[in-house]
PDB file of C-alpha atoms in Angstrom:
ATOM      1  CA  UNK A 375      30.930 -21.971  25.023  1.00 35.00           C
ATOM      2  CA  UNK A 376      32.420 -19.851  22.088  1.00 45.00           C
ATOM      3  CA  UNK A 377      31.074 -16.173  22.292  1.00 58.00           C
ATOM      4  CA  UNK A 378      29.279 -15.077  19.810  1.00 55.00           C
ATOM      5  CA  UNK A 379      31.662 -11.953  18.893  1.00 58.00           C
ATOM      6  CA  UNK A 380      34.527 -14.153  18.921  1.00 61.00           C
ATOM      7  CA  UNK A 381      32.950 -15.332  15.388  1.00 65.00           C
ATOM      8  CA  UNK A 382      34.108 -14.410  11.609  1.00 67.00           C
ATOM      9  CA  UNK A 383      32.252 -11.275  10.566  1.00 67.00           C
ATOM     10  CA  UNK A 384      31.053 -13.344   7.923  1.00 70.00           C
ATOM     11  CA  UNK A 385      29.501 -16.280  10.208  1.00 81.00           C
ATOM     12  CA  UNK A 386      27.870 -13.301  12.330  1.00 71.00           C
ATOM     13  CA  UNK A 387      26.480 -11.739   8.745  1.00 73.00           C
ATOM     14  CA  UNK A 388      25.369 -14.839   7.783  1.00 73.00           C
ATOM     15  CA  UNK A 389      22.985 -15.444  11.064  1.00 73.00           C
ATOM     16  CA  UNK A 390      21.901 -11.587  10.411  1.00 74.00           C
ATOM     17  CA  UNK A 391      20.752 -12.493   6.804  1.00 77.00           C
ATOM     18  CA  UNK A 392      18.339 -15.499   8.529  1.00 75.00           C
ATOM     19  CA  UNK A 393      16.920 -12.711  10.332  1.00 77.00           C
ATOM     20  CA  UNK A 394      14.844  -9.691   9.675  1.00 80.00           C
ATOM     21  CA  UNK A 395      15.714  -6.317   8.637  1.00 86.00           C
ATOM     22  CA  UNK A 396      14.009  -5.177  12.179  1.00 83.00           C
ATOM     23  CA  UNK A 397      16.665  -8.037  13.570  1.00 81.00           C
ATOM     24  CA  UNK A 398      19.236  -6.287  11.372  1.00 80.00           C
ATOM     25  CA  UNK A 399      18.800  -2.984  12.283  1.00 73.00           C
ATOM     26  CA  UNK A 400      18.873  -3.810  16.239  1.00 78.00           C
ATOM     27  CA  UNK A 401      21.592  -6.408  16.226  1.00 72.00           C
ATOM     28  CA  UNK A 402      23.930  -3.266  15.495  1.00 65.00           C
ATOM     29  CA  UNK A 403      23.933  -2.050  18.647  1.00 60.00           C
ATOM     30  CA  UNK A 404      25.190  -5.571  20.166  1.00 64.00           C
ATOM     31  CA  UNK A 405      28.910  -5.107  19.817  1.00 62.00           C
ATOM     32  CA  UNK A 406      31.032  -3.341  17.003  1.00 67.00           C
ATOM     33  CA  UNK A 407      31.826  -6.781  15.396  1.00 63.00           C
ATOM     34  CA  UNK A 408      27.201  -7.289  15.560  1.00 69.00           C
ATOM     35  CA  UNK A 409      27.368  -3.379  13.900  1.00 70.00           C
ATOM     36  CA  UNK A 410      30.112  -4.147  11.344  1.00 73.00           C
ATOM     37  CA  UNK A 411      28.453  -7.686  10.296  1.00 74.00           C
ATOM     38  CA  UNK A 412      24.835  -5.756  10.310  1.00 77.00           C
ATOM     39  CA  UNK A 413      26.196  -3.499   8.214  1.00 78.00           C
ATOM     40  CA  UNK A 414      27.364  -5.808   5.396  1.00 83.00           C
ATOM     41  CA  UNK A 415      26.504  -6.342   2.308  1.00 85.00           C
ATOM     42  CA  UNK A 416      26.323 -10.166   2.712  1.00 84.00           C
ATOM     43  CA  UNK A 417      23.600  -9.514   5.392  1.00 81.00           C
ATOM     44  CA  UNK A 418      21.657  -7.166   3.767  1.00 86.00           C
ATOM     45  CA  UNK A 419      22.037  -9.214   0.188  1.00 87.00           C
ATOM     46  CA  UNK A 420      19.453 -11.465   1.447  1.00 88.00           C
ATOM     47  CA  UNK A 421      16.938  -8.646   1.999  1.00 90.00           C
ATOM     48  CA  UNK A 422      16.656  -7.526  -1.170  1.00 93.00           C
ATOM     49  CA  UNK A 423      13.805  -9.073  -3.792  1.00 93.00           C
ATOM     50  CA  UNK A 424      16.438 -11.750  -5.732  1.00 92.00           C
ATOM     51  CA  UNK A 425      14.305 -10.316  -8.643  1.00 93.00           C
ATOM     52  CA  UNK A 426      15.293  -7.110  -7.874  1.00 93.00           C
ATOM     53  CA  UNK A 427      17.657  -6.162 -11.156  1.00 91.00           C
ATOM     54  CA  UNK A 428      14.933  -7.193 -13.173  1.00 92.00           C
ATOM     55  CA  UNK A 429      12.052  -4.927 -11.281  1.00 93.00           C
ATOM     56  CA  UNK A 430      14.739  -1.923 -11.598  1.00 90.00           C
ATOM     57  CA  UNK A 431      15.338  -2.585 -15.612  1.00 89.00           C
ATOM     58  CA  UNK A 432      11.782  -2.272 -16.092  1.00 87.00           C
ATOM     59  CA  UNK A 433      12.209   1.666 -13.934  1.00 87.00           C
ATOM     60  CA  UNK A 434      10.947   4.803 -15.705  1.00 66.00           C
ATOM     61  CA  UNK A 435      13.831   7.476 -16.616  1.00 53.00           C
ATOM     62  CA  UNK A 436      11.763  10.211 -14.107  1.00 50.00           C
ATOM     63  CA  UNK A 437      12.036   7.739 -11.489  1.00 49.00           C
ATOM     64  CA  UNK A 438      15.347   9.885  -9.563  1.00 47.00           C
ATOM     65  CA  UNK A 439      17.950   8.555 -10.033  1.00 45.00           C
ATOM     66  CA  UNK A 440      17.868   5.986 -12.669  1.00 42.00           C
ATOM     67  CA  UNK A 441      19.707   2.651 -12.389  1.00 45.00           C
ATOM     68  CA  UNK A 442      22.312   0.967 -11.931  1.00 48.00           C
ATOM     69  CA  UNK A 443      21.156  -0.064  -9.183  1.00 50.00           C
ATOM     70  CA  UNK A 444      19.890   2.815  -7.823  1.00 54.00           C
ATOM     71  CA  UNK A 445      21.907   5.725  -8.983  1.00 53.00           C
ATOM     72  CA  UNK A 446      25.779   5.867  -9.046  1.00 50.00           C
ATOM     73  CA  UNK A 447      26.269   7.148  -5.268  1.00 51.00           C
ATOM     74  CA  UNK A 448      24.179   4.036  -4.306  1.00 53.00           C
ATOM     75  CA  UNK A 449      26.543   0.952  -3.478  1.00 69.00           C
ATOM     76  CA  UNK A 450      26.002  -0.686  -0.158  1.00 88.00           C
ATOM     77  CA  UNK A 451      23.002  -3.288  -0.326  1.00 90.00           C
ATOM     78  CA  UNK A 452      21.907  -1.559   2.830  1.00 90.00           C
ATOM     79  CA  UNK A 453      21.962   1.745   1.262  1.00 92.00           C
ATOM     80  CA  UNK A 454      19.824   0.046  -1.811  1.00 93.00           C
ATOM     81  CA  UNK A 455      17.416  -1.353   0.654  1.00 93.00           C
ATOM     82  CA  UNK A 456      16.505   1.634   2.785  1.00 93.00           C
ATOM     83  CA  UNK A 457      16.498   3.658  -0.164  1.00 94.00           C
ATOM     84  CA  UNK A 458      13.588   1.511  -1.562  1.00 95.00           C
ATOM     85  CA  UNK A 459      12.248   1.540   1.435  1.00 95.00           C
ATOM     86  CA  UNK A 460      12.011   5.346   1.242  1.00 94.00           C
ATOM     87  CA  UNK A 461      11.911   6.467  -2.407  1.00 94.00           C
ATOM     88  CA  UNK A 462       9.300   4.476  -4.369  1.00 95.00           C
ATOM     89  CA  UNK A 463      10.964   3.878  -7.877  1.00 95.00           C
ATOM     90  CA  UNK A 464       8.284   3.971 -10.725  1.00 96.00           C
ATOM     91  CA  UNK A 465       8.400   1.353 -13.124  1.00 96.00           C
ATOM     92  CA  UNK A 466       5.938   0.023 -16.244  1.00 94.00           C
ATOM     93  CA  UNK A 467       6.354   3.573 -17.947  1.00 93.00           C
ATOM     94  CA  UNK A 468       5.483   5.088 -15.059  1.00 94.00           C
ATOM     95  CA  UNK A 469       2.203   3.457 -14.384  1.00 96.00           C
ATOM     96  CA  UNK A 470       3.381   1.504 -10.897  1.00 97.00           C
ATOM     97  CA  UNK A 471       5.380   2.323  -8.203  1.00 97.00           C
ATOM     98  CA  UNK A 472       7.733  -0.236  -6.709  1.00 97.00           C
ATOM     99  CA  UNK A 473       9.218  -0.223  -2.971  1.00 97.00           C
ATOM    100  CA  UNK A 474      10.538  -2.395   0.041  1.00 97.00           C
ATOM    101  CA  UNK A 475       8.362  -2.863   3.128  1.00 95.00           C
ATOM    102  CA  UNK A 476      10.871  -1.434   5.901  1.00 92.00           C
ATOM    103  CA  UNK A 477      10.533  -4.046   8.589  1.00 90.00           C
ATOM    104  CA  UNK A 478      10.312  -7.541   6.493  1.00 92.00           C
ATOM    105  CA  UNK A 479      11.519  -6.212   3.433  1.00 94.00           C
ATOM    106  CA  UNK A 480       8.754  -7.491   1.360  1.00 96.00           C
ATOM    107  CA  UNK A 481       7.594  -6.030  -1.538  1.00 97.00           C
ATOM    108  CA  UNK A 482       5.012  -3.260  -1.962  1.00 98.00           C
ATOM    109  CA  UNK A 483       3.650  -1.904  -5.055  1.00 98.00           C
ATOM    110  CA  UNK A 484       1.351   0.871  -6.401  1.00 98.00           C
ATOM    111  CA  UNK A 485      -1.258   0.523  -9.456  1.00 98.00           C
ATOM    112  CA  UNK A 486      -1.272   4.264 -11.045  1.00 98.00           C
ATOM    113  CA  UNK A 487      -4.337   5.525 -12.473  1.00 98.00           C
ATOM    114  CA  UNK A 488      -3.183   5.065 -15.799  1.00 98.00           C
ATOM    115  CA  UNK A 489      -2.728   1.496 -15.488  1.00 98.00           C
ATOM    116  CA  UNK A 490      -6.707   0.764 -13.501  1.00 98.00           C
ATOM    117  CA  UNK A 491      -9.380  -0.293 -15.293  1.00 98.00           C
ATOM    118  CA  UNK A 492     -12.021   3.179 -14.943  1.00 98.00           C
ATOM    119  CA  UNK A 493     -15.577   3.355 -17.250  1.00 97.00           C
ATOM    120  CA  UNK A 494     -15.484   6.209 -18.954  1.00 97.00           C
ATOM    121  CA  UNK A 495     -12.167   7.092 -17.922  1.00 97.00           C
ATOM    122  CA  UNK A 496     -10.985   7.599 -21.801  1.00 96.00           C
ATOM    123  CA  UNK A 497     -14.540  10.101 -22.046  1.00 97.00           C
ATOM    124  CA  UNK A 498     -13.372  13.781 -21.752  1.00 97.00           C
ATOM    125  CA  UNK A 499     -16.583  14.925 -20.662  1.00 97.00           C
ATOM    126  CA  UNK A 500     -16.508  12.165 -17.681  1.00 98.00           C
ATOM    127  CA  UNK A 501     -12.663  12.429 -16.680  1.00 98.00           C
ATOM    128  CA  UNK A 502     -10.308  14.141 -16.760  1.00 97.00           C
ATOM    129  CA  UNK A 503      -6.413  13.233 -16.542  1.00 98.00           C
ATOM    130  CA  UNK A 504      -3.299  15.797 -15.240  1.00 96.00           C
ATOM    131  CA  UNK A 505      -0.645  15.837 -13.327  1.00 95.00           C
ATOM    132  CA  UNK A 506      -0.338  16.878  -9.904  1.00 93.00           C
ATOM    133  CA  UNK A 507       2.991  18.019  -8.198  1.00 91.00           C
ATOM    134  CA  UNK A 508       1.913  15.641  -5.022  1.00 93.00           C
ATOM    135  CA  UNK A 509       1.795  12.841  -7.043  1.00 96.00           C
ATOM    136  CA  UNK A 510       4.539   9.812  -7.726  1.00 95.00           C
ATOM    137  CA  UNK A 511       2.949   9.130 -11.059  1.00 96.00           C
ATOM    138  CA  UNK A 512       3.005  11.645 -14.351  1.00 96.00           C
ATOM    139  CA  UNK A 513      -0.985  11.513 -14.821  1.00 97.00           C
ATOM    140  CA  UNK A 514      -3.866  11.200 -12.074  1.00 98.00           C
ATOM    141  CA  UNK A 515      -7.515  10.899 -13.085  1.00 98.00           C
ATOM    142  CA  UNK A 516      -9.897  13.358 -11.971  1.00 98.00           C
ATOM    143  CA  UNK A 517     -13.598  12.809 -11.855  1.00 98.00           C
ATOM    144  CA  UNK A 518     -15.808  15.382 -13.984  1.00 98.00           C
ATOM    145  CA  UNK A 519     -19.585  13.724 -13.693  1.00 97.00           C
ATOM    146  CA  UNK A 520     -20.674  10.254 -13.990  1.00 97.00           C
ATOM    147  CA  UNK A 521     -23.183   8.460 -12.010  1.00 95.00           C
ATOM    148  CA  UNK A 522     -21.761   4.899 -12.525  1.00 96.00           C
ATOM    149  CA  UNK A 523     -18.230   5.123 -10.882  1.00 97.00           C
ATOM    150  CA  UNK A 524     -16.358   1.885 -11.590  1.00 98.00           C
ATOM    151  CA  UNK A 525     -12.868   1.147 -11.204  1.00 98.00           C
ATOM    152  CA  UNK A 526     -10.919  -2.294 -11.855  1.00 98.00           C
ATOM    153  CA  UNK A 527      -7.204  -3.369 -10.869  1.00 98.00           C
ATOM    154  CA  UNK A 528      -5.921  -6.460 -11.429  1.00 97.00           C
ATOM    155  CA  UNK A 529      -2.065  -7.894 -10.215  1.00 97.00           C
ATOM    156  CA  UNK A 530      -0.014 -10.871 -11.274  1.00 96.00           C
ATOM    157  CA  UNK A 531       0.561 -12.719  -7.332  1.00 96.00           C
ATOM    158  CA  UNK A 532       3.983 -13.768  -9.127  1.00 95.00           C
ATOM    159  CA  UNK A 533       5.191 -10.285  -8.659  1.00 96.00           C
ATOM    160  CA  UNK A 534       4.503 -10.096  -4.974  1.00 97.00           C
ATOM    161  CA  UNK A 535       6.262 -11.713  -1.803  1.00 96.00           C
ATOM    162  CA  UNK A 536       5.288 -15.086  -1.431  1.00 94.00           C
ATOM    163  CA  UNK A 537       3.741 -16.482   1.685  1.00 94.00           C
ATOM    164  CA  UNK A 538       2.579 -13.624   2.425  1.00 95.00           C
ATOM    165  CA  UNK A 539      -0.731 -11.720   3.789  1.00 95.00           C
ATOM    166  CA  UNK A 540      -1.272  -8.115   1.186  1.00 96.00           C
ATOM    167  CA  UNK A 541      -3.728  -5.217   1.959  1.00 96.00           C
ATOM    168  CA  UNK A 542      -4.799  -3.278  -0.815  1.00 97.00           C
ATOM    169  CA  UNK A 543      -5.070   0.823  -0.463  1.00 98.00           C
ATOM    170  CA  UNK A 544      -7.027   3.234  -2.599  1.00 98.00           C
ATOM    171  CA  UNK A 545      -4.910   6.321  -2.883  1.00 98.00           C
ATOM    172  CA  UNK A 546      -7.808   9.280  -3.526  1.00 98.00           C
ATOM    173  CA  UNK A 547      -8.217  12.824  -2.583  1.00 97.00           C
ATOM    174  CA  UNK A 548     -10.747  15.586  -3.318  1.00 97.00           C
ATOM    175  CA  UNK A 549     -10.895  18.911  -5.102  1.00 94.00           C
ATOM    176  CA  UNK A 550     -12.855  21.501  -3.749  1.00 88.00           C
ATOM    177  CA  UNK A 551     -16.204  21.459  -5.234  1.00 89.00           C
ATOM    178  CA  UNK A 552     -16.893  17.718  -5.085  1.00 95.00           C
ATOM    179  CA  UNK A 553     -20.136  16.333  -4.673  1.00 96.00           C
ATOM    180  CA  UNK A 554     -22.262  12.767  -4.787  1.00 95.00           C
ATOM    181  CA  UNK A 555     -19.782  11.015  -1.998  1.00 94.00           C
ATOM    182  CA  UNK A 556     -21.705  12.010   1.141  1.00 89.00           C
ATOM    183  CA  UNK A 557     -22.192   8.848   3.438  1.00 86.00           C
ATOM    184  CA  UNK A 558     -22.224   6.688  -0.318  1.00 90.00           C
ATOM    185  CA  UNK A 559     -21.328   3.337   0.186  1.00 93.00           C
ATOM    186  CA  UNK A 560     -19.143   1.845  -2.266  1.00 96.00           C
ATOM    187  CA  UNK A 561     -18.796  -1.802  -2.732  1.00 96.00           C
ATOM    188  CA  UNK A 562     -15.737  -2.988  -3.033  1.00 97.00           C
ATOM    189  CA  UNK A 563     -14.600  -6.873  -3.982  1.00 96.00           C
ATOM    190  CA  UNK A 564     -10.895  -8.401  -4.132  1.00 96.00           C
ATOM    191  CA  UNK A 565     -10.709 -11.772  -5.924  1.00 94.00           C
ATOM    192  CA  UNK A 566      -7.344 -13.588  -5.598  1.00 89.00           C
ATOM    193  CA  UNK A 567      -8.627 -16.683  -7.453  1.00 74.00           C
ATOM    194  CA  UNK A 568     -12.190 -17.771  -7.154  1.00 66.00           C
ATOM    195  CA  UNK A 569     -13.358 -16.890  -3.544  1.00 73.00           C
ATOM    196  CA  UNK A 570     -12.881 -13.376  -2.789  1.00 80.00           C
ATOM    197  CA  UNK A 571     -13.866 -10.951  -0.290  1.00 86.00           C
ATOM    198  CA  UNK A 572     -16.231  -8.532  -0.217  1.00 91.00           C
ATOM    199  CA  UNK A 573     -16.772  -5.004   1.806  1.00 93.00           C
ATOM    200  CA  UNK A 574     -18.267  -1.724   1.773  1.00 94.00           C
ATOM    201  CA  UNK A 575     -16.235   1.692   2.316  1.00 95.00           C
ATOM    202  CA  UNK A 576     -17.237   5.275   2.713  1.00 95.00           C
ATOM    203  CA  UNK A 577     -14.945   7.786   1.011  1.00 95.00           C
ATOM    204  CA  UNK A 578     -16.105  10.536   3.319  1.00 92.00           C
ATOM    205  CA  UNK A 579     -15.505  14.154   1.632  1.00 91.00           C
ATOM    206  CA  UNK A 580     -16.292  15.974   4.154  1.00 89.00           C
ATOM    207  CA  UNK A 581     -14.985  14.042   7.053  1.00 87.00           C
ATOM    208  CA  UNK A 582     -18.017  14.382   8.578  1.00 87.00           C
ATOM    209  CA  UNK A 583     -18.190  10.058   9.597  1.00 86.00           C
ATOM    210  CA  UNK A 584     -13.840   9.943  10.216  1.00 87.00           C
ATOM    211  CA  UNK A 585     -14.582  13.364  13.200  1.00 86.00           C
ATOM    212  CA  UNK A 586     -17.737  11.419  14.352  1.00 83.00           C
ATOM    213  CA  UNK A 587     -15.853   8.418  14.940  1.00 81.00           C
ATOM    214  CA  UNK A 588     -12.652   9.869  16.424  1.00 82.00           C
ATOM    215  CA  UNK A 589     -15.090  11.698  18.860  1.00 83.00           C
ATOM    216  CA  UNK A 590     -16.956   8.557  19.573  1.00 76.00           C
ATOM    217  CA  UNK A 591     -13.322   7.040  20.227  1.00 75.00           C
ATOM    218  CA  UNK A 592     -12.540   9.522  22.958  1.00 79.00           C
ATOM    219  CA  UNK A 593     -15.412   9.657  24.610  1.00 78.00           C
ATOM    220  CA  UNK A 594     -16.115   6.466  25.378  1.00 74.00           C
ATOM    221  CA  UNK A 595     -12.284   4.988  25.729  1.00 72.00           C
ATOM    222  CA  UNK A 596     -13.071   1.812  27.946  1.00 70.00           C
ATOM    223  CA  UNK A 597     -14.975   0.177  25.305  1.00 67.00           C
ATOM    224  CA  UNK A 598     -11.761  -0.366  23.184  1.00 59.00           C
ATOM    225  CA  UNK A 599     -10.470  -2.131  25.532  1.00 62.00           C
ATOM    226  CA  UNK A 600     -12.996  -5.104  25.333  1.00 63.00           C
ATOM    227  CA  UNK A 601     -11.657  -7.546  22.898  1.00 60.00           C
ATOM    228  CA  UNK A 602     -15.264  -7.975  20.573  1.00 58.00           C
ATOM    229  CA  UNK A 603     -15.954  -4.131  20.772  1.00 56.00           C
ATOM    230  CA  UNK A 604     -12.582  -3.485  19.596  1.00 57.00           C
ATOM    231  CA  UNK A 605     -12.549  -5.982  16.945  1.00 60.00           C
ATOM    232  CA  UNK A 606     -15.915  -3.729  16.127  1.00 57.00           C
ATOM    233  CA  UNK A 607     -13.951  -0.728  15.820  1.00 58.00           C
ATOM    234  CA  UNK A 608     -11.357  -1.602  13.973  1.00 63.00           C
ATOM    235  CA  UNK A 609     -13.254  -3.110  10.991  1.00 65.00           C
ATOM    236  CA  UNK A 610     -15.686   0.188  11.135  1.00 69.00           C
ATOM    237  CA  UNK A 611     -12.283   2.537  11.103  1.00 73.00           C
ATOM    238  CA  UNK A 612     -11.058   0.478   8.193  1.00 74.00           C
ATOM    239  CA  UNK A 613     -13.898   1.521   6.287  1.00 90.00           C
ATOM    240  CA  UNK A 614     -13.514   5.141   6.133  1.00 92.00           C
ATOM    241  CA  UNK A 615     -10.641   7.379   4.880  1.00 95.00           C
ATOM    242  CA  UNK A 616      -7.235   8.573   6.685  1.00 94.00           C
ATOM    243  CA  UNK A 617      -4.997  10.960   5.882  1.00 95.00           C
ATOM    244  CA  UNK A 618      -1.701   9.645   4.708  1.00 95.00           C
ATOM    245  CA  UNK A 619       0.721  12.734   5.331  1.00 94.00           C
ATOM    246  CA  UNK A 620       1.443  12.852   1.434  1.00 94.00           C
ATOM    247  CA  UNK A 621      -1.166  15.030   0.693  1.00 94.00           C
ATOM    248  CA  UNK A 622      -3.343  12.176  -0.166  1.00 97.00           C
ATOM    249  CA  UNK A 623      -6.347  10.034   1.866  1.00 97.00           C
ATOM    250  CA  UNK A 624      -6.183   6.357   1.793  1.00 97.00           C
ATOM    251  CA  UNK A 625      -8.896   3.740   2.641  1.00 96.00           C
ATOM    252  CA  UNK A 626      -8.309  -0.079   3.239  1.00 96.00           C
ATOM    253  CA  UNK A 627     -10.343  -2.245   0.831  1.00 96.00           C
ATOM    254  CA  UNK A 628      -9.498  -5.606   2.188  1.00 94.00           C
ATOM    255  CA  UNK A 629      -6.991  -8.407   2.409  1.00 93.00           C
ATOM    256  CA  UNK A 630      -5.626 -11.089   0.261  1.00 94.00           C
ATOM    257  CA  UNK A 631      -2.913 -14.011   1.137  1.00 93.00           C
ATOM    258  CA  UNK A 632       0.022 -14.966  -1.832  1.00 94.00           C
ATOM    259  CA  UNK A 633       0.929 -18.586  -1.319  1.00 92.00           C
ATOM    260  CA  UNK A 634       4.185 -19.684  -2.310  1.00 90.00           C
ATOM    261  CA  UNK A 635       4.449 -20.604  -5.522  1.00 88.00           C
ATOM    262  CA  UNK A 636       2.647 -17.952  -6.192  1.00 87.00           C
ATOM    263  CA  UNK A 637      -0.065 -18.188  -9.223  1.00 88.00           C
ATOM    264  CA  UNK A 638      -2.702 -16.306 -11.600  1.00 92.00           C
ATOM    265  CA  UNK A 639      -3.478 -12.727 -10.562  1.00 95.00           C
ATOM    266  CA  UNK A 640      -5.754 -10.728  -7.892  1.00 96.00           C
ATOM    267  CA  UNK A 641      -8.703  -8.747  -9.146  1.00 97.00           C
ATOM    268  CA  UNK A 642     -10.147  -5.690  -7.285  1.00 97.00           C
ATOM    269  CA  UNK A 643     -12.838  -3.718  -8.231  1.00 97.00           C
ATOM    270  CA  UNK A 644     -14.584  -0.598  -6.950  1.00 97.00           C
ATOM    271  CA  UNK A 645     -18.424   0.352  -7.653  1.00 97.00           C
ATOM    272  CA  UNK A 646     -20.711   2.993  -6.345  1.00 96.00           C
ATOM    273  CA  UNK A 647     -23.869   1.904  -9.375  1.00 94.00           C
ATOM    274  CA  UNK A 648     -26.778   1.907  -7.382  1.00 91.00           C
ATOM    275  CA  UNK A 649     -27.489   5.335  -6.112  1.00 90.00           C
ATOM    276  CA  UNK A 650     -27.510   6.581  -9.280  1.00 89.00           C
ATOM    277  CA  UNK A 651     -26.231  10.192  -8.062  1.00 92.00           C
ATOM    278  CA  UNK A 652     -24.005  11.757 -10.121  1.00 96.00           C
ATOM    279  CA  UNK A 653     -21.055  12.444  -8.637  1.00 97.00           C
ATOM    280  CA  UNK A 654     -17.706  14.786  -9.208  1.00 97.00           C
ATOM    281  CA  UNK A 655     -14.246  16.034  -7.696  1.00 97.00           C
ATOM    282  CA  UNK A 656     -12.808  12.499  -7.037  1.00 98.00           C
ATOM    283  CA  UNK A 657      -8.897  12.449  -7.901  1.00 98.00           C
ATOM    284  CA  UNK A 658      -7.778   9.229  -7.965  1.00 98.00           C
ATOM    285  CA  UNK A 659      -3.464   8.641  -7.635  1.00 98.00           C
ATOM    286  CA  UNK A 660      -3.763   4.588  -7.720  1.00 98.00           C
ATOM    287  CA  UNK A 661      -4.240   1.200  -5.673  1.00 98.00           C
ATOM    288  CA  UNK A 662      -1.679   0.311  -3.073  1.00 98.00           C
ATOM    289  CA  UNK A 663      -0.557  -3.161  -2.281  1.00 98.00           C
ATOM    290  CA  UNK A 664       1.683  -3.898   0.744  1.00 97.00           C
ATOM    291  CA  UNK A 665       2.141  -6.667   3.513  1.00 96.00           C
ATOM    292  CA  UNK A 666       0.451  -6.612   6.585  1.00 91.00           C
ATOM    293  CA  UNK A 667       1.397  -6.788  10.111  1.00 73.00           C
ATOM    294  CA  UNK A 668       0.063 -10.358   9.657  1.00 57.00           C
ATOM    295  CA  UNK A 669       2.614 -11.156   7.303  1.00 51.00           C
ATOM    296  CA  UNK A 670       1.901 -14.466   7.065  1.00 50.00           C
ATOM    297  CA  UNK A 671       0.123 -17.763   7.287  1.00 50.00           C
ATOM    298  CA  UNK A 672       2.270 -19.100   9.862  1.00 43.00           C
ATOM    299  CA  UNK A 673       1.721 -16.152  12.353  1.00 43.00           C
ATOM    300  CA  UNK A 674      -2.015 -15.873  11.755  1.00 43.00           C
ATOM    301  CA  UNK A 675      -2.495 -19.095  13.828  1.00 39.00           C
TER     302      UNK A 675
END
């Protein structure tokens, strides 16, 4: 039986490269000839996007620092990788965000405000756009007064990893003097071809439902451990805010699956139309969309 470390580094970095970057990552503390061969650049070659040149070309010149690939003091593919996983780099003229998904490596992107669909977002007396320093983007759009909030972001599933199961994110915070969001329900809808799925979330300014629930949580701690009453939980946490540790709040809006080949686009829309309150102090960064935990198909069953 040949040992595995009496292989050629490049054999070892090839069985690496079927792997994970998870695998990757612990496989270096195997043997030096496992932490040599994890650390190649034929490993971590195959955990990069094959598309990934072209996603850079497209980067914006505030995106630090610019290509190629990643800036000049960037050369190992491993370096590349774990600085995508850590750095977004913002591409479309600034109006997405583009990263790696640290574990599987898939990709992850952010719709700016700029590039969403908002009514009345091009209304001065409605919204209002700036830039914040907490911000990846240049601009962020910041809610004056309306009463019909409406928002729209749409995704080519082309651009995403394949085989895949995506969450989408919206990336909000609040100024100070905000008002019309208190225990609102808005709907929310994501259409990746003609079924969709459909939800309601609360975006919770005052925090008032996300302390009622984390109090709930801790006082009564044995009912999480039933399987149904923690499925129960878990879908009612996913519909109100969390804080990110950015300086931003994000709230889950629902799921989607990318087949492989991958075709037409994914729609998601935002409405709070029926209350008819008017409503101010929302800041909106963007829409986030990254892999699950259920990453895909395969492991859902």
């Amino acid at each position: 039986m040949v040992e595995m470390d009496a292989l050629p580094e490049k054999c070892i970095a090839h069985i690496i490269s079927l792997t994970t970057p998870r695998d990757a990552a612990r496989s270096s503390a195997v043997s030096r000839a496992f932490r040599s061969a994890s650390d190649s650049d034929a490993a971590w070659h195959k955990f990069l996007p094959p598309d990934l040149d072209l996603i850079v070309s497209t980067s914006s010149s505030s995106s630090p620092p610019p290509p190629p690939p990643l800036g000049p003091s960037v050369t190992r593919k491993k370096d590349v990788f774990l600085r995508l996983c850590r750095d977004p780099l913002l591409i479309d003229s600034g109006r997405k965000s583009f990263a790696l998904e640290k574990w599987s490596g898939k990709k992850c992107y952010m719709i700016g405000a700029r590039d969403l669909s908002i009514v009345w977002g091009d209304t001065p007396r409605s919204w209002r756009w700036s830039s914040l320093h907490v911000s990846r983007f240049p601009e962020v759009a910041e809610l004056l007064r309306v009463c019909w909030l409406e928002v729209h972001a749409k995704m080519e599933m082309r651009l995403l990893s394949a085989d895949t199961y995506y969450a989408a994110y919206f990336i909000f915070k609040f100024v100070h003097e905000n008002y019309g969001f208190e225990n609102r329900p808005v709907e929310v809808s994501i259409f990746p071809g003609s079924a969709g799925e459909r939800c309601t979330i609360y975006l919770d300014p005052d925090r008032r439902l996300r302390q009622q629930y984390e109090t709930w949580r801790e006082r009564y701690p044995h009912i999480a451990r039933d399987a149904s009453a923690a499925r129960v939980i878990q879908d009612n946490e996913k519909q109100i805010p969390r804080d990110r540790g950015d300086g931003w709040k994000e709230v889950d809006l629902g799921k989607f699956f990318v087949s492989d080949p991958s075709t037409g686009e994914v729609q998601i829309n935002l409405m709070e139309v029926k209350s008819g309150n008017w409503k101010s102090g929302l800041v909106i960064q963007g829409i986030e969309l990254r892999p699950t935990q259920m990453t895909s198909r395969e492991s859902s069953r």
